[in-house]
Coordinates of C-alpha atoms and ligand atoms in Angstrom, one line a residue:
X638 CA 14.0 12.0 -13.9
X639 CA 16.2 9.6 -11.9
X640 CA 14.6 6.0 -11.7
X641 CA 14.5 5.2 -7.8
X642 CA 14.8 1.0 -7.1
X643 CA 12.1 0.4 -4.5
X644 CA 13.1 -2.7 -2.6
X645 CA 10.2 -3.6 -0.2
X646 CA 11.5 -5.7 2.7
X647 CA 7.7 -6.4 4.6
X648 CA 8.4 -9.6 4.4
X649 CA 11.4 -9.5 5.9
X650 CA 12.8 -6.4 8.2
X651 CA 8.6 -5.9 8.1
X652 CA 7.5 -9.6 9.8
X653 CA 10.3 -8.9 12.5
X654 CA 7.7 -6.6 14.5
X655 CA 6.6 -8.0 17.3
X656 CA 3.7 -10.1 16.8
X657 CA 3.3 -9.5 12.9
X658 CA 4.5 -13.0 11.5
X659 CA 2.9 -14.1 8.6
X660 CA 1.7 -17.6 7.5
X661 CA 2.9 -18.9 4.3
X662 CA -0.6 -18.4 2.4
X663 CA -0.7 -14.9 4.1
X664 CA 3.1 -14.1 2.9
X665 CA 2.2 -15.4 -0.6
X666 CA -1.1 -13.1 -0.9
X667 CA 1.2 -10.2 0.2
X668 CA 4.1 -10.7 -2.2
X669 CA 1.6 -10.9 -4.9
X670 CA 0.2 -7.7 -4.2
X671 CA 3.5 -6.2 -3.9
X672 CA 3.8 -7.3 -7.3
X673 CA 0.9 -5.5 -8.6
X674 CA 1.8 -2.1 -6.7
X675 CA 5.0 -2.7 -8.8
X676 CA 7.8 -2.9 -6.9
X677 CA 11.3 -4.1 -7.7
X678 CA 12.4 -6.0 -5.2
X679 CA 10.7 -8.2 -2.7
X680 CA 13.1 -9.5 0.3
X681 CA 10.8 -12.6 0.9
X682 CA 12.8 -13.8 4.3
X683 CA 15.8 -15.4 5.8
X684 CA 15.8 -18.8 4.7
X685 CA 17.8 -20.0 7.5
X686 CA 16.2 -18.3 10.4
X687 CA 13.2 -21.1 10.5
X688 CA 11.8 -23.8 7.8
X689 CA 8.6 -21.7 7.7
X690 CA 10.9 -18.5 6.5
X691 CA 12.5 -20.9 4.2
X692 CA 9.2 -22.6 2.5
X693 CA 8.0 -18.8 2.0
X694 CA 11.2 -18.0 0.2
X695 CA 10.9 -20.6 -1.9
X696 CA 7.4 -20.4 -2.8
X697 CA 7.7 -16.9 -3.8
X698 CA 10.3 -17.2 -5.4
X699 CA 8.7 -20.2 -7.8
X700 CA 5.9 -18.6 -7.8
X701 CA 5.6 -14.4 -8.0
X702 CA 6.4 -13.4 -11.5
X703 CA 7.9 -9.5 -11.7
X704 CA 10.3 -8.1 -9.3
X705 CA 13.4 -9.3 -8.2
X706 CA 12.8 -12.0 -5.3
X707 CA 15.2 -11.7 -2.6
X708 CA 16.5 -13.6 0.4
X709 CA 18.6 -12.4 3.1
X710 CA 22.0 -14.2 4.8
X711 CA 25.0 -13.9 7.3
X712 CA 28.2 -13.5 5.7
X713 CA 28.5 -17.8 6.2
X714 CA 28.4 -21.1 4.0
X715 CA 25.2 -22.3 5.6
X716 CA 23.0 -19.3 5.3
X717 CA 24.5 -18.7 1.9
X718 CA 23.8 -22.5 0.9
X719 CA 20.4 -22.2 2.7
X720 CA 19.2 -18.6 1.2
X721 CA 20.0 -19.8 -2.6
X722 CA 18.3 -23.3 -2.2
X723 CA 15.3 -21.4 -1.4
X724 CA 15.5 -18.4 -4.3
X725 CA 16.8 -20.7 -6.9
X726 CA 13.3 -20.7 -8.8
X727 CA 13.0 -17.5 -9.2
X728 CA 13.1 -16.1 -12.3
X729 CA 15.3 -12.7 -10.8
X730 CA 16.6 -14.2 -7.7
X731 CA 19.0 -12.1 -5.8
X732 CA 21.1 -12.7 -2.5
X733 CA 21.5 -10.1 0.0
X734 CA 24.3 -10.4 2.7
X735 CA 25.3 -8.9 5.6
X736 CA 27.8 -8.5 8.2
X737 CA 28.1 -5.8 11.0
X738 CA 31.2 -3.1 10.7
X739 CA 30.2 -1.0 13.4
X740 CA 32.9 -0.5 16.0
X741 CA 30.5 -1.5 19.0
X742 CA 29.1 -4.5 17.0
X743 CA 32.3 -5.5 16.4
X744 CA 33.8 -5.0 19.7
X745 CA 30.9 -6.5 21.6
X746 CA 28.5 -8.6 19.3
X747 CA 31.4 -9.9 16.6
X748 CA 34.5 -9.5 18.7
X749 CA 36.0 -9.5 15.6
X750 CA 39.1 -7.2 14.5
X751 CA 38.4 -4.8 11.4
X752 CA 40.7 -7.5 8.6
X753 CA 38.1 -10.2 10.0
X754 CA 35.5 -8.4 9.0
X755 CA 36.9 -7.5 5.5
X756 CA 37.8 -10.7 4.9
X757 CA 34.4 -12.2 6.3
X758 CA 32.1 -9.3 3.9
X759 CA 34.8 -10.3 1.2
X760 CA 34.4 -14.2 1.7
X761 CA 30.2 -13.8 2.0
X762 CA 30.1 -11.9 -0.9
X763 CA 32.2 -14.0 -3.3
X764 CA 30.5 -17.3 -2.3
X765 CA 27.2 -16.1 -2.8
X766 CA 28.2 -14.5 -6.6
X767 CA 29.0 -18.1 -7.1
X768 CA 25.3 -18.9 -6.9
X769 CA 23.6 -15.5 -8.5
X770 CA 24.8 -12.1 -10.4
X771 CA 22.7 -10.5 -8.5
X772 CA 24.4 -9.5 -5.0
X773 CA 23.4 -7.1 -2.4
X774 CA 25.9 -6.6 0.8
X775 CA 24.8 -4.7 3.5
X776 CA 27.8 -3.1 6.5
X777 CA 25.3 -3.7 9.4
X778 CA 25.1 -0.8 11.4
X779 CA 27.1 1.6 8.8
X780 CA 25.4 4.7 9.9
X781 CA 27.4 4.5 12.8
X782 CA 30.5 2.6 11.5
X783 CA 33.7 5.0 11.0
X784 CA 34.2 6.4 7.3
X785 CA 37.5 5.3 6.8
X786 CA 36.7 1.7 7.7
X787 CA 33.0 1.9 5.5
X788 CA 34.7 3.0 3.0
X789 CA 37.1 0.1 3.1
X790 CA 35.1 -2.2 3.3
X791 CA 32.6 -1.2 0.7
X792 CA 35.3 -1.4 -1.7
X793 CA 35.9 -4.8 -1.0
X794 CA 32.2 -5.9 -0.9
X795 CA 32.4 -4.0 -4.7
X796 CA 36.0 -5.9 -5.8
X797 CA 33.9 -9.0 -4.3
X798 CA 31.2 -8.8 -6.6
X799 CA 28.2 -7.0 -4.8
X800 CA 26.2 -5.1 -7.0
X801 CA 24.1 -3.3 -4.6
X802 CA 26.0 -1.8 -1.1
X803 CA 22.8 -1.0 1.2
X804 CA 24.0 1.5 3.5
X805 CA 21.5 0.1 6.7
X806 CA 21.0 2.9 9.5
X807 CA 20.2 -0.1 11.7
X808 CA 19.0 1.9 15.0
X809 CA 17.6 4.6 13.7
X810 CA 20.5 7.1 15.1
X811 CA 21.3 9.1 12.0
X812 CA 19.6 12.5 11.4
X813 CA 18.5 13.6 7.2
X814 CA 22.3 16.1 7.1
X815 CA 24.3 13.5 8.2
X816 CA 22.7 10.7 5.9
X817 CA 22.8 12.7 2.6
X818 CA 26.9 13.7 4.3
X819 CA 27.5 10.1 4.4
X820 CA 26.3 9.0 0.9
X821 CA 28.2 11.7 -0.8
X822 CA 31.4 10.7 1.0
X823 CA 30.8 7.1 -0.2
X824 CA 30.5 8.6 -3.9
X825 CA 33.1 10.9 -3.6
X826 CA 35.7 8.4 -1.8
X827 CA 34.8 5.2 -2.6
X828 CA 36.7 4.7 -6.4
X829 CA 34.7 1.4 -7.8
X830 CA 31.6 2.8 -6.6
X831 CA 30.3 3.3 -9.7
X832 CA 29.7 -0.6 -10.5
X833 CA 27.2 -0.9 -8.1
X834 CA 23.8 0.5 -6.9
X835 CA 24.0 2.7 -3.8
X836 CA 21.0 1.6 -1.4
X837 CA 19.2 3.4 2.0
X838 CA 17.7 1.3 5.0
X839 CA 16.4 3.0 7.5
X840 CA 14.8 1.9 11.0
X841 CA 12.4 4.8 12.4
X842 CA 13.4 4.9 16.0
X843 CA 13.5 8.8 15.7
X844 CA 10.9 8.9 13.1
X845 CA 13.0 9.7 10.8
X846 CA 13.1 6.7 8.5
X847 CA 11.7 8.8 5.8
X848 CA 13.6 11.8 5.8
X849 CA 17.0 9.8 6.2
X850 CA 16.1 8.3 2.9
X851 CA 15.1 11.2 0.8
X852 CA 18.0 12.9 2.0
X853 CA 19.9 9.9 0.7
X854 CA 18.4 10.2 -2.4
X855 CA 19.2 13.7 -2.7
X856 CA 22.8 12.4 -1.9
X857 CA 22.5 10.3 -5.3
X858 CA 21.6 7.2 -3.7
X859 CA 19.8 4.4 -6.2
X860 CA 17.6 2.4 -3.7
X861 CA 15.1 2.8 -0.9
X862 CA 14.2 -0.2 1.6
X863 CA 11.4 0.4 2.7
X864 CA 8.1 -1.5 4.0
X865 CA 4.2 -1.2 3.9
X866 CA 2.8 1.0 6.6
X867 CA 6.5 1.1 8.2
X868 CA 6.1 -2.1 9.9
X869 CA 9.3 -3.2 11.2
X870 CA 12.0 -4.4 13.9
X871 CA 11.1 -1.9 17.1
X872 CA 9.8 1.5 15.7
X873 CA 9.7 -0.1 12.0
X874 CA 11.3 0.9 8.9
X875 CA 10.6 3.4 6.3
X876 CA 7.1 3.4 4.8
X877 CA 7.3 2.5 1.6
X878 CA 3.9 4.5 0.9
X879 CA 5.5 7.6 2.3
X880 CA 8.8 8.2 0.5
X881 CA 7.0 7.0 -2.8
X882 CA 4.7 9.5 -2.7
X883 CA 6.9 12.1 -1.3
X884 CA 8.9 11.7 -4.5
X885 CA 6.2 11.5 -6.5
X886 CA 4.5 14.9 -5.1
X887 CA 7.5 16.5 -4.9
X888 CA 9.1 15.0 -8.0
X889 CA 10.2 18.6 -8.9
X890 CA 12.5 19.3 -6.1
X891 CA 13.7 15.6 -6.0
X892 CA 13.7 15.0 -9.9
X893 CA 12.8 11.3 -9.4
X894 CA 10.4 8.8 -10.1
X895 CA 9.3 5.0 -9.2
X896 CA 7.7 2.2 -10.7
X897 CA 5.1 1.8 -8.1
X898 CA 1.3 2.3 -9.4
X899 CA 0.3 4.6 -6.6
X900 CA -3.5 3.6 -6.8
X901 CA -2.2 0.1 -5.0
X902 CA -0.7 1.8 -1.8
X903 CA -4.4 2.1 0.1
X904 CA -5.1 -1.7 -1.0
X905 CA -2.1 -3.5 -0.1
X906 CA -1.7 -0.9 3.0
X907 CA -4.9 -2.6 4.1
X908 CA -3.7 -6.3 3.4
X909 CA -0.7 -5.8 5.5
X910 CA -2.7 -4.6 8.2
X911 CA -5.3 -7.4 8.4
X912 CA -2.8 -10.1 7.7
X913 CA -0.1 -8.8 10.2
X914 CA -2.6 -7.5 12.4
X915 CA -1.0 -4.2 13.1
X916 CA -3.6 -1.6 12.4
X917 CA -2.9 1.7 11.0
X918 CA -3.2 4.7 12.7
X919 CA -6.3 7.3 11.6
X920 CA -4.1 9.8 10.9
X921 CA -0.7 7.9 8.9
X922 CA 0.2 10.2 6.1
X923 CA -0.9 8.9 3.0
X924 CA -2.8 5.5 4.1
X925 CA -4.7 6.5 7.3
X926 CA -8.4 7.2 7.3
X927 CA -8.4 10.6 8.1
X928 CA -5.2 11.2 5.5
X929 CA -8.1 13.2 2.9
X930 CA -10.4 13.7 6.0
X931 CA -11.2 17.5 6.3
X932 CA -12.7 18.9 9.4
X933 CA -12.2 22.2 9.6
X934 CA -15.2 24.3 8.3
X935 CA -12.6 27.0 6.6
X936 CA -10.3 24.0 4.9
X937 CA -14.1 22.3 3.4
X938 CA -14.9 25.1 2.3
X939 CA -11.9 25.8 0.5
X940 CA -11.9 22.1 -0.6
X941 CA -15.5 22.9 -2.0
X942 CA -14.0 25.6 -4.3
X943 CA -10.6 23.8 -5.2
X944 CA -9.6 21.2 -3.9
X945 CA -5.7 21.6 -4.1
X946 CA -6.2 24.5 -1.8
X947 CA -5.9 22.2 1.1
X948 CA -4.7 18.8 -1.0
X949 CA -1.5 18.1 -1.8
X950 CA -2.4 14.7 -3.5
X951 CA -5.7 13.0 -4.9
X952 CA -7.2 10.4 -2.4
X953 CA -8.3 8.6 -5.4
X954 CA -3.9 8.3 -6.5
X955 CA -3.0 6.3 -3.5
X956 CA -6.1 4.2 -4.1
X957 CA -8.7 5.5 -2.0
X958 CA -12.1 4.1 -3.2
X959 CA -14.8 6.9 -4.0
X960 CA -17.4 5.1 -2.1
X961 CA -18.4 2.3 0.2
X962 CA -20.2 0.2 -2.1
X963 CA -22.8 -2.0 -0.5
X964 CA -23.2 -5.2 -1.9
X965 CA -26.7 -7.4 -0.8
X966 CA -27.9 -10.8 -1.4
X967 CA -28.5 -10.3 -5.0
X968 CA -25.2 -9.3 -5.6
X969 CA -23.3 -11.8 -7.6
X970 CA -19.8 -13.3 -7.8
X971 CA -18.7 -10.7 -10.4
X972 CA -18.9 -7.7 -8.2
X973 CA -17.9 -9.6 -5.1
X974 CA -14.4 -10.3 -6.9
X975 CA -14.5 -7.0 -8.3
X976 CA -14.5 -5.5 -4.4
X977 CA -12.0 -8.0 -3.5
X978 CA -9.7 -6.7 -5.9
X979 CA -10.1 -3.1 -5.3
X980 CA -9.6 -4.4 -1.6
X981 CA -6.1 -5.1 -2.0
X982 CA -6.6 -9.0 -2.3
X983 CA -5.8 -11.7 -5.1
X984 CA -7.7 -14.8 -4.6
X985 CA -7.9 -18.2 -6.4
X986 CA -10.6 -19.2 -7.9
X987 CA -11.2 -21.9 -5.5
X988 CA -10.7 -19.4 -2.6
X989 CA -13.2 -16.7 -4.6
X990 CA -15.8 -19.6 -4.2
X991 CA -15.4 -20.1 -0.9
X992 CA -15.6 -16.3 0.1
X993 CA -18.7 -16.4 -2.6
X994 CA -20.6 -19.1 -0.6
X995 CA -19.8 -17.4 3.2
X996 CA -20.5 -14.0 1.1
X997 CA -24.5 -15.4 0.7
X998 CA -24.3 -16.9 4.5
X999 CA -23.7 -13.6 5.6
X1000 CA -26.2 -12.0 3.0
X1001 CA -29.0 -14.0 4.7
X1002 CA -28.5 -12.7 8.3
X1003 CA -27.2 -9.3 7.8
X1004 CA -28.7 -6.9 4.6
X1005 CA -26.2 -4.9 3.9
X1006 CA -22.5 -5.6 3.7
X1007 CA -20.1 -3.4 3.5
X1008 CA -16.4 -3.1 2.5
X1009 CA -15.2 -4.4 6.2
X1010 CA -17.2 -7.7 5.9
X1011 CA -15.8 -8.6 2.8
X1012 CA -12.2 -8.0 4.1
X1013 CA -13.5 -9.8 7.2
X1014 CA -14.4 -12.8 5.2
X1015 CA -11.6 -13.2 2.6
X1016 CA -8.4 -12.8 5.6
X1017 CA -10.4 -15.2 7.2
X1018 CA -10.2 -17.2 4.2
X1019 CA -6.4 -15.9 3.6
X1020 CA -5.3 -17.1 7.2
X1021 CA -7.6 -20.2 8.1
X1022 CA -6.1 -21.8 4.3
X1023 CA -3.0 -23.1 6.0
X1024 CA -4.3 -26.0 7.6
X1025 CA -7.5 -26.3 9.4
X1026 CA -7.1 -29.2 11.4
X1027 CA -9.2 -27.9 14.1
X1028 CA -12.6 -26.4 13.3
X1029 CA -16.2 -25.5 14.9
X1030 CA -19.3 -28.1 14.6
X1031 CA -21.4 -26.3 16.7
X1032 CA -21.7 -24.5 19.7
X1033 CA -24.1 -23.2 22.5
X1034 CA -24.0 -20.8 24.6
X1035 CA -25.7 -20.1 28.2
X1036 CA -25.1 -16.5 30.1
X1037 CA -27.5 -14.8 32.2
X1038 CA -27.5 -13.2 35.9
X1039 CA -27.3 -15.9 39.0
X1040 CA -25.9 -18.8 37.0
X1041 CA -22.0 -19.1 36.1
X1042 CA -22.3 -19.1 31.9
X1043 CA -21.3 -21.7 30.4
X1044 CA -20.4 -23.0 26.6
X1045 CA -21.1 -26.7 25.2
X1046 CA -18.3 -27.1 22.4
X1047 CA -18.0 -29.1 19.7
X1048 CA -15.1 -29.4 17.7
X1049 CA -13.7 -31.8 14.9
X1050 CA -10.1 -32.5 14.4
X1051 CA -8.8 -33.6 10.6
X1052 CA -12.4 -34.0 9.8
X1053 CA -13.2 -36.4 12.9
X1054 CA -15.7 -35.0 15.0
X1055 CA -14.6 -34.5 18.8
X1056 CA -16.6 -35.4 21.5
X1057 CA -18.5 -32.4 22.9
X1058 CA -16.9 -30.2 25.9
X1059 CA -18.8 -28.3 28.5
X1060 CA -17.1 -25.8 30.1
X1061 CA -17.8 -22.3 32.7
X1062 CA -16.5 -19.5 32.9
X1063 CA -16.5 -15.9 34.6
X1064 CA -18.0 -14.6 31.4
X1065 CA -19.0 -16.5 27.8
X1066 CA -15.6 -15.8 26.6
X1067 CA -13.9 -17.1 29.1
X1068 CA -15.9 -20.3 29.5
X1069 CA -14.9 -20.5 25.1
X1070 CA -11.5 -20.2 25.9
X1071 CA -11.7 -23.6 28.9
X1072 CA -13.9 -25.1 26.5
X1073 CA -11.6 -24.9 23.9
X1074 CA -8.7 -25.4 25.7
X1075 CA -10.4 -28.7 27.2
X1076 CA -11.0 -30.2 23.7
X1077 CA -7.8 -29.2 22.0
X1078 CA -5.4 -30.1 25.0
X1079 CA -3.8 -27.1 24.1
X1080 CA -3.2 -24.7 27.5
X1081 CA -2.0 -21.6 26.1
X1082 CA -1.9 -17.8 28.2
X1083 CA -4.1 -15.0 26.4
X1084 CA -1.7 -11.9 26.1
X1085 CA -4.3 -10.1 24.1
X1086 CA -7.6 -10.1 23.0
X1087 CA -9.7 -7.6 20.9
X1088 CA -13.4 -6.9 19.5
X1089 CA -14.4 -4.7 17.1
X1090 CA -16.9 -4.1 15.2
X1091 CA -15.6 -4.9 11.2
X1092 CA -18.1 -2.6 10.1
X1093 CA -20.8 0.3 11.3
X1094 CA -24.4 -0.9 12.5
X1095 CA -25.8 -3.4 15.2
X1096 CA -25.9 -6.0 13.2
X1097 CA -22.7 -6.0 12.3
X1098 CA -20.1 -8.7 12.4
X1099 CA -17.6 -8.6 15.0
X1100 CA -13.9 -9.4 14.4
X1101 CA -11.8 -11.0 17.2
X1102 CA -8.2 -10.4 17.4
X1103 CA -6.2 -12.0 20.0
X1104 CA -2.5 -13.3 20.9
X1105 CA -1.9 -16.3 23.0
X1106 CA 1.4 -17.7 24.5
X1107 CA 2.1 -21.3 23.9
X1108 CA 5.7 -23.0 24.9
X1109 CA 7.5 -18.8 24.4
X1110 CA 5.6 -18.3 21.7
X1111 CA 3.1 -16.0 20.6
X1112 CA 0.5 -16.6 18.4
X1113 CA -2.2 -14.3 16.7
X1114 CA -5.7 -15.4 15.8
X1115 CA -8.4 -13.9 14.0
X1116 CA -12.2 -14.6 14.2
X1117 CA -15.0 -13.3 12.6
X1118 CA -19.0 -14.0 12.9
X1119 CA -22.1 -11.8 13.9
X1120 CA -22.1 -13.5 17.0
X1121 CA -18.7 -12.9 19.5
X1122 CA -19.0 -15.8 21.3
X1123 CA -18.3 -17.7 18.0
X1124 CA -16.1 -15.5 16.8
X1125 CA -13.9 -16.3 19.8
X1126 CA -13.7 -19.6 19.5
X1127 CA -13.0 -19.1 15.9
X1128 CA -9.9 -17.1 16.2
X1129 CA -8.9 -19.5 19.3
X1130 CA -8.9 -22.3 16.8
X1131 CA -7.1 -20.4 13.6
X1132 CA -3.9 -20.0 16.4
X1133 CA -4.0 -23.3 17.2
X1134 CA -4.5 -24.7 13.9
X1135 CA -1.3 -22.1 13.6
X1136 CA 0.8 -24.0 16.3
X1137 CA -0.3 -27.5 14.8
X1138 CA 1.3 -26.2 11.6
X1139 CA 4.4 -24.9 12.6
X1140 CA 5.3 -27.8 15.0
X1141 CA 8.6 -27.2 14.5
X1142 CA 10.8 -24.8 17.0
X1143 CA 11.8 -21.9 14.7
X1144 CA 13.0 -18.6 14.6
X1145 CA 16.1 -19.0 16.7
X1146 CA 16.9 -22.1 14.6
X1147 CA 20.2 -20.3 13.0
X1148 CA 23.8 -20.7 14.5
X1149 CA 26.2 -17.9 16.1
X1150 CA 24.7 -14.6 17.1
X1151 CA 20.9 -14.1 16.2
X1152 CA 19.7 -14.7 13.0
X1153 CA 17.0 -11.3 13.3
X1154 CA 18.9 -8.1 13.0
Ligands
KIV734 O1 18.6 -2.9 9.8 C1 19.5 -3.6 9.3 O2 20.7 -3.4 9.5 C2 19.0 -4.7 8.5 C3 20.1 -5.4 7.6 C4 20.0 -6.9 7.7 C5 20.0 -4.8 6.2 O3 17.9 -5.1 8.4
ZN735 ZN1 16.6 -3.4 9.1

């Protein structure tokens, strides 16, 4: 069995989808559980594309213990400087650089001839091996660059000191024949290949993210980028859930294996979802609730006799729970953490306690709670941790027919308690959002906004998704509470507690051409 790297990039490539950032306790929580689904490599950001990517770099690095901890950079002194002053902790850091060699990124984006860009890869590279053994150098766009120039300049990346060359399929053109083509002419042509470990990223703009990296791997490639549920730039990148369980189902046609535990995929597939708020289809391979469901009457029948007559895998492998366990009142702090865990989530203690303590609030006004309440309650935690300055005193709300509703706010700000706000609406929501916006001083545009139901029954709690535009940027917010009213105003005030904290302009911080690729 060939031992496949698995370099997850969620944090990177992953938190470029539109609307998924991440704050830095949410990117910590998820680096931590890609630690414990065992993966090699995290790419924890690009230190220079804001301070926030930066402090995340740097925390995981110091901090997650295990894999490699990777940050990403432009062939260029600053970002070099930048991406090593942020992984310098870490125990395995590694820097991974890149620089376009396409012949339409060069003409157009680089305007750079094809020396430049040798010398450039060739310049990146060797600064960066000043800081760390460790170096990954990716040809941007090489599954369209010409062979005879790849070639080239993977040589020179090699001669440079890279130890990895990530072969990037950047827009998702290639189809699985011409991938596995491409990585056996890079074996067969490329003479110092051999001192380094061939790597696949693919984006999924033709869905094919997957296939173009098993056929890699067929090709005798070393190392899959992939991320959790696929989430990436435009149609996302390959989902790391996917090829790892296509190799492992299929391990005798592909005679490989991983070192991810399989029974963490469902867990940490849920994490990413709540965190990034990008929910996963019913029907994803692998992670999606209906991947195990069986509806037809001829397949449950067969699954009654055997099951592998209509399963390929075991729900309970890629970490589907057996049941919905209902915890109550008298449940105590040892089977809350217990469910936590088997969530996907790793809290502190001082965070368990606090989940413990809204746990029993809940208890008291709904009997049973269920699997979705708890994950309600602890990325509520996860999210509202970075800095509350803003949070709810009380509130009251008036709705009814012939009168305009109306909501009486009142807020406190770094523990001062704000004067109270009245303010109407066309519905209760509405008159939260003025009332809010009145207090806060805050004017922001809602681009989205989203109930449901976090778990089955009429007394259950409902969860309040939304996005607002403040000054360009857009912000997500999540609420939860029985009541929808409050749960409004509570995921109104966890984005604006998010502006407060990241005061600072920042993702197009970087200089030259656009630090996101
Ligand atoms: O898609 C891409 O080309 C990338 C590189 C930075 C590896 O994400
Ligand atoms: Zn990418």
């Amino acid at each position: 069995m060939r031992r496949i790297i698995i370099f997850d990039t969620t944090l990177r490539d992953g938190e470029q989808s539109p609307g998924a950032s991440m704050n830095l306790n949410e990117k910590l929580e998820v680096a931590q559980a890609l630690a414990e689904l065992g993966v090699d490599v995290i790419e924890a950001g690009f230190p220079i594309a804001s301070p926030g990517d930066f402090a995340a770099v740097r925390e995981i690095a110091n901090t997650v213990r295990g894999p490699t901890i990777c940050g990403l950079a432009r062939c260029n002194t600053a970002d070099i400087e930048r991406a090593w002053e942020a992984l310098k902790g870490a125990t395995r850091p590694r820097i991974h650089v890149f620089l376009a060699t396409s012949a339409i990124h060069r003409e157009f984006k680089l305007r750079m001839t094809q020396e430049e860009i040798v010398a450039r890869a060739v310049q990146g590279v060797q600064l960066a091996a000043k800081y760390c053994d460790d170096i990954e150098f990716s040809p941007e766009d090489a599954a369209r660059t010409e062979h005879d120039f790849l070639c080239r300049v993977v040589e020179a990346a090699i001669d440079a000191g890279a130890t990895t060359i990530n072969i990037p399929d950047t827009v998702g053109y290639a189809v699985p024949s011409e991938m596995y083509d491409r990585f056996r002419m890079l074996l067969n042509r490329v003479p110092n290949i051999d001192r380094c470990v061939l790597s696949v990223h693919c984006h999924d703009d033709l869905g094919l993210a997957v296939a173009n990296s098993l056929a890699a791997v067929e090709a005798g490639c070393g190392q899959i980028e992939c991320t959790i549920n696929g989430i990436g730039e435009r149609a996302g990148n390959c989902a790391l859930e996917e090829v790892v369980m296509a190799l492992r189902t299929r391990s005798d046609h592909y005679q490989c294996e991983t070192a991810i535990n399989t029974k963490r995929l469902v867990p940490t597939s849920r994490l990413v979802s709540k965190v990034t708020g990008l929910e996963v289809q019913r029907n994803k391979a692998i992670v999606g609730r209906n991947a195990f469901a069986h509806e037809s009457g001829i397949h449950q029948d067969g699954m009654l006799k055997e099951p592998s007559t209509y399963e390929i895998m075991r729900p309970e492998d890629v970490g589907f729970a057996k049941t919905d366990l209902v915890l109550g009142k008298h449940s105590g702090r040892a089977a809350l953490s217990d469910r936590i865990r088997a969530l996907g989530f790793s809290l502190t203690a001082e965070q368990l306690q606090h989940v413990f303590e809204q746990f029993k609030q809940l208890a008291d006004k709904k009997k049973s709670i269920y699997d979705g309440d708890i994950v309600a309650l602890v990325q509520q935690e996860i999210s509202g941790q970075a800095d509350e300055a803003w949070r709810l005193v009380r509130f009251d709300v008036t709705s009814g027919t012939g009168h305009p509703p109306r909501v009486s706010l009142t807020l406190s700000h770094r523990g001062n308690e704000v004067s109270e706000e009245v303010a109407q609406g066309d519905g209760p929501i509405d008159a939260a959002f003025w009332a809010v916006e009145k207090i806060t001083g805050y004017h922001v545009v809602c681009k989205d906004f989203r109930v449901r139901s976090a778990t089955l029954g009429r007394d259950a709690q409902g969860e309040v998704q939304l996005e607002i535009e403040h000054e360009g940027q857009t912000i997500r917010g999540t609420g939860v509470s029985t009541d929808t009213v409050e749960a409004t105003i509570l995921a109104m005030l966890n984005a604006i507690n998010r502006i407060e904290q990241s005061a600072t302009p920042t993702k197009e911080a970087a200089p030259s051409t656009s630090p996101r690729q």
